[in-house]
PDB file of C-alpha atoms in Angstrom:
ATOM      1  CA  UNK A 894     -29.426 -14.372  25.711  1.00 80.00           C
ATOM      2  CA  UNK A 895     -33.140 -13.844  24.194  1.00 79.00           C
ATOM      3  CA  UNK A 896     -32.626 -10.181  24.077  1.00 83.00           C
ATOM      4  CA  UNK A 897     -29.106 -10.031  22.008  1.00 86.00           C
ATOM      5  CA  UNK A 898     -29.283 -13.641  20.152  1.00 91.00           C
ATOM      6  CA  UNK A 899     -26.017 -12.959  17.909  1.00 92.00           C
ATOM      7  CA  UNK A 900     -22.924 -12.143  19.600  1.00 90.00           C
ATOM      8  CA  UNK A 901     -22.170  -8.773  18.922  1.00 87.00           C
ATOM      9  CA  UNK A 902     -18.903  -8.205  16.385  1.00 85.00           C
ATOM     10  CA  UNK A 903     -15.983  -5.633  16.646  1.00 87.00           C
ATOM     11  CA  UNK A 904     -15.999  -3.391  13.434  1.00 86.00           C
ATOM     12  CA  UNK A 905     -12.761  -4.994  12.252  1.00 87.00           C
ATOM     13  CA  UNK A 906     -14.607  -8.458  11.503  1.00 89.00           C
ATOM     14  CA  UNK A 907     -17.632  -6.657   9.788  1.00 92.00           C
ATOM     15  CA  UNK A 908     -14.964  -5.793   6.857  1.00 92.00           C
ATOM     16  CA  UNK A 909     -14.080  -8.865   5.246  1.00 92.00           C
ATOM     17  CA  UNK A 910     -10.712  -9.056   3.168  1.00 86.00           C
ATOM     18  CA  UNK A 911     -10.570 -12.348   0.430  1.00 87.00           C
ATOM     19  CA  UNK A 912      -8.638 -13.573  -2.068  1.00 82.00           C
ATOM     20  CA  UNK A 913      -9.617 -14.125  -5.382  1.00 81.00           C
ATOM     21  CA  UNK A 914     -11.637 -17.412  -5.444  1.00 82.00           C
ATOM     22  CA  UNK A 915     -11.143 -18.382  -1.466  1.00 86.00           C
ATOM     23  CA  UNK A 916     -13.403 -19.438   0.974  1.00 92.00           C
ATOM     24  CA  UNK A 917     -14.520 -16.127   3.721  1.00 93.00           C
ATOM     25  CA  UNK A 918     -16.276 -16.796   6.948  1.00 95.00           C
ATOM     26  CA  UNK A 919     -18.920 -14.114   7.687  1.00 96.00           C
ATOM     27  CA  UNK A 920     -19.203 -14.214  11.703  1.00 94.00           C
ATOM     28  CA  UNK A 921     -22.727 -13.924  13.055  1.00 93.00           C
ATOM     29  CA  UNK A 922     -22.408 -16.149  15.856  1.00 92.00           C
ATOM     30  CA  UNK A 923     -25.295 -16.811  18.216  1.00 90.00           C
ATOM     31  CA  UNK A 924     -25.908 -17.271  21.758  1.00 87.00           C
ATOM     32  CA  UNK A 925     -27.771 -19.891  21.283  1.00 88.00           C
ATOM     33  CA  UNK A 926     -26.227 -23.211  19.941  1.00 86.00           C
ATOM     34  CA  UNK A 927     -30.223 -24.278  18.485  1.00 88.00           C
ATOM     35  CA  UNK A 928     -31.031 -21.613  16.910  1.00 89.00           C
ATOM     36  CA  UNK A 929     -32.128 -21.473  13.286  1.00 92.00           C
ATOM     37  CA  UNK A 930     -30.112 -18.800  11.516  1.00 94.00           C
ATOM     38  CA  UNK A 931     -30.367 -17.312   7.677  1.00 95.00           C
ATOM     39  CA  UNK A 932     -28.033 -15.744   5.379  1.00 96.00           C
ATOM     40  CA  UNK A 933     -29.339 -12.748   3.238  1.00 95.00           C
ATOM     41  CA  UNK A 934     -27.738 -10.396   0.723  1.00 95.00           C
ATOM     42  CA  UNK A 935     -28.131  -6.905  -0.089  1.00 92.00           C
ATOM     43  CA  UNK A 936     -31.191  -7.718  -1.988  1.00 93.00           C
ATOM     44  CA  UNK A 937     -32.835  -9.622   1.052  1.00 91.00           C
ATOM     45  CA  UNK A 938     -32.351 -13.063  -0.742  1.00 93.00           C
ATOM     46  CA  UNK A 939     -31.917 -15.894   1.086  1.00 93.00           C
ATOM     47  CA  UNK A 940     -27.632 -17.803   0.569  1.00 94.00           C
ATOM     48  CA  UNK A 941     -26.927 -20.786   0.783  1.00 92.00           C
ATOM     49  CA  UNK A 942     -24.007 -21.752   2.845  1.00 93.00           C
ATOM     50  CA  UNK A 943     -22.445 -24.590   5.898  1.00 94.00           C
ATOM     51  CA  UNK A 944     -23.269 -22.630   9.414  1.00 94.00           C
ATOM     52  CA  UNK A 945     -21.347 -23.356  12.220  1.00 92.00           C
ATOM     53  CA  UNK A 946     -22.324 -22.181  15.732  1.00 87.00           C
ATOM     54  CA  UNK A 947     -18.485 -21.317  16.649  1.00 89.00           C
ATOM     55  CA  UNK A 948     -17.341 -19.419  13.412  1.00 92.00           C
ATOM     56  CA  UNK A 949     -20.276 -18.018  11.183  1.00 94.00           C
ATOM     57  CA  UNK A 950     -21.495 -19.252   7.713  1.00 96.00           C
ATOM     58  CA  UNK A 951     -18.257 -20.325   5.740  1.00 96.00           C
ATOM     59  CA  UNK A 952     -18.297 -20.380   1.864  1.00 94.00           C
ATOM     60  CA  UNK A 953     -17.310 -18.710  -1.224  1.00 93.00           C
ATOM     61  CA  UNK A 954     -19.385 -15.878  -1.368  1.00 94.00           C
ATOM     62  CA  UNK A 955     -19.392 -12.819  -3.704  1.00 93.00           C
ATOM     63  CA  UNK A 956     -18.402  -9.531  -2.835  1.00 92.00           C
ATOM     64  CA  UNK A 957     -21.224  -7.545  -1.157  1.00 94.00           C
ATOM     65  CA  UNK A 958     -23.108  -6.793   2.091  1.00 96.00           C
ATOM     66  CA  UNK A 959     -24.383  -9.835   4.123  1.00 97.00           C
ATOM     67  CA  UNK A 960     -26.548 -10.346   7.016  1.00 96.00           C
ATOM     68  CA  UNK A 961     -27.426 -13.029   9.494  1.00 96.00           C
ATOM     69  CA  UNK A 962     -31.353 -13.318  10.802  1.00 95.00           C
ATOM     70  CA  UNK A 963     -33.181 -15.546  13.528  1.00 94.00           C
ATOM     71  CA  UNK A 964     -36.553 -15.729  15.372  1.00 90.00           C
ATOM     72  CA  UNK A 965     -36.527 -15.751  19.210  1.00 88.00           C
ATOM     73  CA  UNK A 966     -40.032 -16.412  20.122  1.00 87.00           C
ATOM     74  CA  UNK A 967     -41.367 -15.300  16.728  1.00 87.00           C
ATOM     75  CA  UNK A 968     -39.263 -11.946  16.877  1.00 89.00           C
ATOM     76  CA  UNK A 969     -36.822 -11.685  14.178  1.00 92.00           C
ATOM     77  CA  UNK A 970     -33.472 -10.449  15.002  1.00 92.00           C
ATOM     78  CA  UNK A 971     -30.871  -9.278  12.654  1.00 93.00           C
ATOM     79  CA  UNK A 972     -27.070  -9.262  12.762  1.00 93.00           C
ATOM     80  CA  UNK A 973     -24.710  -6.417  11.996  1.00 91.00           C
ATOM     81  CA  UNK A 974     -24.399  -6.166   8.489  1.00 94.00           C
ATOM     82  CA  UNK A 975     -20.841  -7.316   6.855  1.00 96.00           C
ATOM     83  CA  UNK A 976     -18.970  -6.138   3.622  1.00 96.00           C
ATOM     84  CA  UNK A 977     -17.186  -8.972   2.097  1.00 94.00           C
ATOM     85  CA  UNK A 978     -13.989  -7.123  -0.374  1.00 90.00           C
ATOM     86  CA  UNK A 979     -12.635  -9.758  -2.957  1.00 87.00           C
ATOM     87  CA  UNK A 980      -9.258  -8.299  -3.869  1.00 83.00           C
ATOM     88  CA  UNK A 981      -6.187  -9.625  -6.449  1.00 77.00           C
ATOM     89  CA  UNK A 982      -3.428 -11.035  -4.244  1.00 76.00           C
ATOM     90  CA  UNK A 983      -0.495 -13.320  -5.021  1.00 77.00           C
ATOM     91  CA  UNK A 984       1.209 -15.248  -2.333  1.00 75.00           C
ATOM     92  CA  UNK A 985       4.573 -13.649  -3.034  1.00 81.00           C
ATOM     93  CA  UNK A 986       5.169  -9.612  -3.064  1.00 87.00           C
ATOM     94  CA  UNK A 987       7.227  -8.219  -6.028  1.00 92.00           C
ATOM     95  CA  UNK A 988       8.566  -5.106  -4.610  1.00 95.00           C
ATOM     96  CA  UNK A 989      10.794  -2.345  -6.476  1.00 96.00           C
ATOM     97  CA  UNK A 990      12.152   0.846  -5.274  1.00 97.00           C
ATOM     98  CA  UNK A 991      13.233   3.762  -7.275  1.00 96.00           C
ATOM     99  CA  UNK A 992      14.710   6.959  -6.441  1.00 95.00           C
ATOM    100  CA  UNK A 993      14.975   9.850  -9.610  1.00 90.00           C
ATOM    101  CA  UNK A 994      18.349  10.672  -8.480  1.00 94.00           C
ATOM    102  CA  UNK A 995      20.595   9.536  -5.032  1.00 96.00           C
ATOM    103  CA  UNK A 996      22.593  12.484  -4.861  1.00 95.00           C
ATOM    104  CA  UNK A 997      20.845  16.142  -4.245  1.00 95.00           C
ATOM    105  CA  UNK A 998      21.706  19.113  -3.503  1.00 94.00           C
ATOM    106  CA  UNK A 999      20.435  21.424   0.238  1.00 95.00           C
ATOM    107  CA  UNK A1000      16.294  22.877  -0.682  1.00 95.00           C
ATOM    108  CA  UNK A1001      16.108  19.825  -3.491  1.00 96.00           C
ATOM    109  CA  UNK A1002      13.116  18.074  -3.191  1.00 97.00           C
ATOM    110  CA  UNK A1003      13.840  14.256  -2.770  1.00 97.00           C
ATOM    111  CA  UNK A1004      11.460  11.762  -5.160  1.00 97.00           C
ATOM    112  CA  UNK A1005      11.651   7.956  -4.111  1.00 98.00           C
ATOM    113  CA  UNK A1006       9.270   5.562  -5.402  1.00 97.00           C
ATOM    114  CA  UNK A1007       8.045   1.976  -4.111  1.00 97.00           C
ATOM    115  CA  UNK A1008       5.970  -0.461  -6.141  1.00 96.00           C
ATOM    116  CA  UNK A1009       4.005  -3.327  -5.067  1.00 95.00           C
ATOM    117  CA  UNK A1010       3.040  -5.276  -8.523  1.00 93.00           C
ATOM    118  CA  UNK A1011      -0.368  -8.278  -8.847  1.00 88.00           C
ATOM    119  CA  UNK A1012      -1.676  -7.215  -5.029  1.00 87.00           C
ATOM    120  CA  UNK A1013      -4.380  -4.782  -4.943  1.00 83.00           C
ATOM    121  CA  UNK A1014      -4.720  -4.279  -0.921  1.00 82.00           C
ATOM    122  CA  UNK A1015      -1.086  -4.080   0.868  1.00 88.00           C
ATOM    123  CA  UNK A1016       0.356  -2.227   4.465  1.00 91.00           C
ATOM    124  CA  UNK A1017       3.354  -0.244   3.094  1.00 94.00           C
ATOM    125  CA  UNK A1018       5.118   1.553   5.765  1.00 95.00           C
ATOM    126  CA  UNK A1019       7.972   3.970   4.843  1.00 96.00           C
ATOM    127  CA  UNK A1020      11.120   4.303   6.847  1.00 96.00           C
ATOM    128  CA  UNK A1021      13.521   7.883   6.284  1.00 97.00           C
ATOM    129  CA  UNK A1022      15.579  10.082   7.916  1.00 96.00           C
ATOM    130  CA  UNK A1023      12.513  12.605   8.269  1.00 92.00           C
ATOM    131  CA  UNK A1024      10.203   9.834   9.321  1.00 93.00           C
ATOM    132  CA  UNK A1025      10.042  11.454  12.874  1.00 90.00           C
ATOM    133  CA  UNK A1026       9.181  14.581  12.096  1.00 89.00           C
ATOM    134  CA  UNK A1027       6.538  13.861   9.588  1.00 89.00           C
ATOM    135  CA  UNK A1028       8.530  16.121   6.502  1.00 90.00           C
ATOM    136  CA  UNK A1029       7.657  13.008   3.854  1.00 93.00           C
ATOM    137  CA  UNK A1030       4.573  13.219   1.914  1.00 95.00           C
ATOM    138  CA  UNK A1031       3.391  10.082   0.808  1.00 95.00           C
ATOM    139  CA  UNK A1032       0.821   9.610  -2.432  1.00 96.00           C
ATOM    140  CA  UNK A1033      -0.441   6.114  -3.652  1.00 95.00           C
ATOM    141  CA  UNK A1034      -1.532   5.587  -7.259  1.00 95.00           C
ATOM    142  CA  UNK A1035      -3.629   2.068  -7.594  1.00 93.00           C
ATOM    143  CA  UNK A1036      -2.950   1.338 -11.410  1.00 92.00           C
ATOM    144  CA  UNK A1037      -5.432  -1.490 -12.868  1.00 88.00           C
ATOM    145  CA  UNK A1038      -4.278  -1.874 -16.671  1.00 88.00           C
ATOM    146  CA  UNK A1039      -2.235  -3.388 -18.135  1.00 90.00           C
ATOM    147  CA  UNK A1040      -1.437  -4.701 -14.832  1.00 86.00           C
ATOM    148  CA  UNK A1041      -2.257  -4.511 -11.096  1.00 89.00           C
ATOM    149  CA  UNK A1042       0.369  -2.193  -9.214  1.00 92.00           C
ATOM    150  CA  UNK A1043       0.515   0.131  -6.238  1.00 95.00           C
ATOM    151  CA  UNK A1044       2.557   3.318  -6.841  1.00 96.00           C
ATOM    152  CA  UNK A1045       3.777   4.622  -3.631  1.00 97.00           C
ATOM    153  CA  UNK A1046       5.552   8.287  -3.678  1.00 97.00           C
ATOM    154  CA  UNK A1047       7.367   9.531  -1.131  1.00 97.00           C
ATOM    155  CA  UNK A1048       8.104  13.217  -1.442  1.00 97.00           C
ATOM    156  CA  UNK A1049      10.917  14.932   0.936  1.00 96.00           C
ATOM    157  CA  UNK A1050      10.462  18.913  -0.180  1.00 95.00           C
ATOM    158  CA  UNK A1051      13.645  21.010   0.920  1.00 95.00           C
ATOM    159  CA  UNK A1052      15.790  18.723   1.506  1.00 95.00           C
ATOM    160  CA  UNK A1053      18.796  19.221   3.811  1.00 95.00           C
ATOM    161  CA  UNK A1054      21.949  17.365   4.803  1.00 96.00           C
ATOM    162  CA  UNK A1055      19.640  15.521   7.784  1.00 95.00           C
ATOM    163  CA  UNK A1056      17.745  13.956   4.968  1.00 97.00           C
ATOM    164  CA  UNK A1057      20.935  11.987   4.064  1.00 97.00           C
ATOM    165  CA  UNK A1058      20.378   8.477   4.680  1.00 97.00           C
ATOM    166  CA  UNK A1059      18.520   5.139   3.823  1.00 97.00           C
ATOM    167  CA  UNK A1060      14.965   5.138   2.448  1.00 97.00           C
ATOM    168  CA  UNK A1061      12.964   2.221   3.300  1.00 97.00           C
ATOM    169  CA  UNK A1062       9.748   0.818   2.434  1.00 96.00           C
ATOM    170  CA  UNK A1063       8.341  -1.900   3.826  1.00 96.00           C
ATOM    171  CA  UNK A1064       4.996  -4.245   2.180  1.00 94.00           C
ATOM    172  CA  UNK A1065       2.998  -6.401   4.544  1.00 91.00           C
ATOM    173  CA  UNK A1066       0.480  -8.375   2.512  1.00 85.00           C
ATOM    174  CA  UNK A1067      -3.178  -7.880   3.339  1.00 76.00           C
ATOM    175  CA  UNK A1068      -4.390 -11.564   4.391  1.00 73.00           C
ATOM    176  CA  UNK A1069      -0.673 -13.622   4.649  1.00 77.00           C
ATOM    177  CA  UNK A1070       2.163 -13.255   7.038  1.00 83.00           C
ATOM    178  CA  UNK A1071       4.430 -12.192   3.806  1.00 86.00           C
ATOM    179  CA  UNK A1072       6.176  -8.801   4.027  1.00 90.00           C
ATOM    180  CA  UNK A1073       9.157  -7.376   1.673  1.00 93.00           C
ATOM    181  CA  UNK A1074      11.004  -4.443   2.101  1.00 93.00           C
ATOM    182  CA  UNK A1075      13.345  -2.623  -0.189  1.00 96.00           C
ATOM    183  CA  UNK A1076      15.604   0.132   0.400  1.00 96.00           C
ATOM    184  CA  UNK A1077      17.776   2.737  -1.683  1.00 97.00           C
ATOM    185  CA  UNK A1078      20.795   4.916  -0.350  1.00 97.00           C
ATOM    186  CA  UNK A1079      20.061   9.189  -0.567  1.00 97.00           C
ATOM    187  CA  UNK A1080      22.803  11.402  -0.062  1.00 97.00           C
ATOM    188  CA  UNK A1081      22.139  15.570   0.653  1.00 96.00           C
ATOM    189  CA  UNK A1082      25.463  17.479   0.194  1.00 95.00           C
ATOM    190  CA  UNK A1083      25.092  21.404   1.452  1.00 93.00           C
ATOM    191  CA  UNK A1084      25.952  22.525  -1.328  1.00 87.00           C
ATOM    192  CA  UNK A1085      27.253  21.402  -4.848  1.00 80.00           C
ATOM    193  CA  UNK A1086      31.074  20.640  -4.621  1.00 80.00           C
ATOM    194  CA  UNK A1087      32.323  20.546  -8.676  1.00 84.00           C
ATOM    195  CA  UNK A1088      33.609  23.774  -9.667  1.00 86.00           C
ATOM    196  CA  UNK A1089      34.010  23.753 -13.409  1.00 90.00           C
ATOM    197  CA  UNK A1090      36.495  26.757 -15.092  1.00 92.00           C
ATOM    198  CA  UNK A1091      36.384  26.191 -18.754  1.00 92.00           C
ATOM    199  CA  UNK A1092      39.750  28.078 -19.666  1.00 91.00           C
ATOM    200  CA  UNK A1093      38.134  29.040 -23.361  1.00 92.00           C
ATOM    201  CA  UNK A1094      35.964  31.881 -24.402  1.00 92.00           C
ATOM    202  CA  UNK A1095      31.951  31.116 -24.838  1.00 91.00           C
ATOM    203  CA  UNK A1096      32.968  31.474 -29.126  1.00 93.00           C
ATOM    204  CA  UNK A1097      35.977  30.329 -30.478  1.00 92.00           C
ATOM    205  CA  UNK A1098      37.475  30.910 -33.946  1.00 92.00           C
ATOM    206  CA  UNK A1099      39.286  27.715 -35.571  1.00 93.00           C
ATOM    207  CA  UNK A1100      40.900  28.093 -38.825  1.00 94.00           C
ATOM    208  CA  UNK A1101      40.562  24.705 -41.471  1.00 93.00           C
ATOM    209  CA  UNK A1102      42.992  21.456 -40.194  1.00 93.00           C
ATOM    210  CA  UNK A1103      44.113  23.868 -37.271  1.00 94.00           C
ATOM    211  CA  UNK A1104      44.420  21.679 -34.487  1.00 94.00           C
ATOM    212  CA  UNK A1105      43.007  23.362 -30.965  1.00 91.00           C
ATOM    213  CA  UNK A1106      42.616  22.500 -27.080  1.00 92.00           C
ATOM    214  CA  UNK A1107      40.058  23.217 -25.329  1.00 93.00           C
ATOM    215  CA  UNK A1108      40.825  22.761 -21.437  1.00 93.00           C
ATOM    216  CA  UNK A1109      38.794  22.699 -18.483  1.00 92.00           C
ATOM    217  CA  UNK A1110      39.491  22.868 -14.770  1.00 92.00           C
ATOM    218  CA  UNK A1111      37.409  20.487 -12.521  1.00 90.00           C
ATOM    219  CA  UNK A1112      37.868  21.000  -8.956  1.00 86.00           C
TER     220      UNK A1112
END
C-alpha cells in the first residue's frame, strides 16, 4: 500500500517492556517486503540494527523513543513513534504479605501489606472480602535504595464482621508467565469479647515482707 507503507500498530506494541540487558523488537512492519527502512532515535540519529520484514528491527536498544522511516517514490514516510522501558526484573517473584494485626475489632481500620522485592514493573491484584464493593484502598510505594521493592497497601477503613476473611494478593510478572500469590487470615469480631475485673483498688498499700495477691477476673 503506497499510501500507508508501515502497517499501522495497536497502542499496546508502541510501549515496549524489557529486561535489563535483553534483546526488544520495535515493530514497524511494512507493506512492502522491498522496501528500504531506517531506524532513528529521539535525536533523529540514524541505529543500527537486523530488520526483518515480519517482526520489526530486533536488537538491544536503549531506553527511549524510536521511529521507523522509508521513501515511497521519494516521499518519506514515518512510523508511529515507540517508547522502549528497560526495567529490573528477576525471573522468580519474592513475595511477602503482612498484616499489622489479624484480629480487629467492628469501625477498626484493617492494614495488610504485600511486597514484591528485585522487580520494578509487576500486575498485583488484591483479593478480600470487600473486593466487590470496592471498600479497599490500595497505595503502592516503588522503593529504589537499598533495594528494589514494591510496597502495596491495602487499607479496609471501618471494618465490620463482613470484612472477616482471607486477604489475597496476587503478582503476575511484567514480561514472564510467573505469578505468586500470598495470603494472610483477618478476623473482625463485633465487638471486643475479654472483660477484665481487676478485684484490687487503682493504689494499694503493702507493708515491708508482707506478702499480697493481687487477682483478676478474665472473662
Amino acid at each position: 500500500d503506497p499510501d500507508m507503507p508501515f502497517v499501522p500498530s495497536i497502542p499496546e506494541d508502541q510501549f515496549i517492556l524489557v529486561e535489563e540487558g535483553d534483546p526488544a523488537v520495535i515493530p514497524c512492519r511494512t507493506s512492502d517486503p522491498d522496501a528500504q527502512v531506517t531506524l532513528v532515535n529521539s535525536l533523529d540519529k540514524s541505529v543500527h540494527a537486523l530488520y526483518d520484514t515480519k517482526q520489526g528491527f530486533i536488537g538491544n536498544f536503549p531506553a527511549g523513543s524510536y521511529t521507523c522511516k522509508t521513501m515511497v517514490k521519494g516521499v518519506e514516510f514515518k512510523s508511529d513513534e515507540f517508547l522502549i522501558y528497560i526495567i529490573r526484573a528477576t525471573s522468580q517473584l519474592p513475595v511477602e504479605i503482612e498484616a499489622l494485626k489479624t484480629v480487629y475489632k467492628t469501625g477498626e481500620t484493617i492494614v495488610v501489606t504485600c511486597v514484591v522485592f528485585d522487580n520494578e514493573v509487576v500486575n498485583l491484584q488484591w483479593n478480600y472480602p470487600g473486593k466487590v464493593k470496592e471498600k479497599g484502598l490500595i497505595k503502592l510505594d516503588d522503593i529504589k535504595v537499598p533495594s528494589q521493592k514494591l510496597v502495596y497497601t491495602l487499607t479496609i477503613p471501618e471494618a465490620s464482621v463482613k470484612d472477616t476473611g482471607d486477604y489475597e494478593c496476587t503478582a503476575r510478572h511484567a514480561t514472564k508467565e510467573v505469578k505468586e500469590n500470598k495470603k494472610v487470615a483477618i478476623t473482625v469480631h463485633d465487638k471486643g469479647f475479654v472483660h477484665l475485673e481487676p478485684q484490687f483498688s487503682p493504689l494499694e498499700a503493702v507493708n515491708l515482707h508482707e506478702v499480697k495477691n493481687f487477682v483478676v477476673d478474665v472473662q
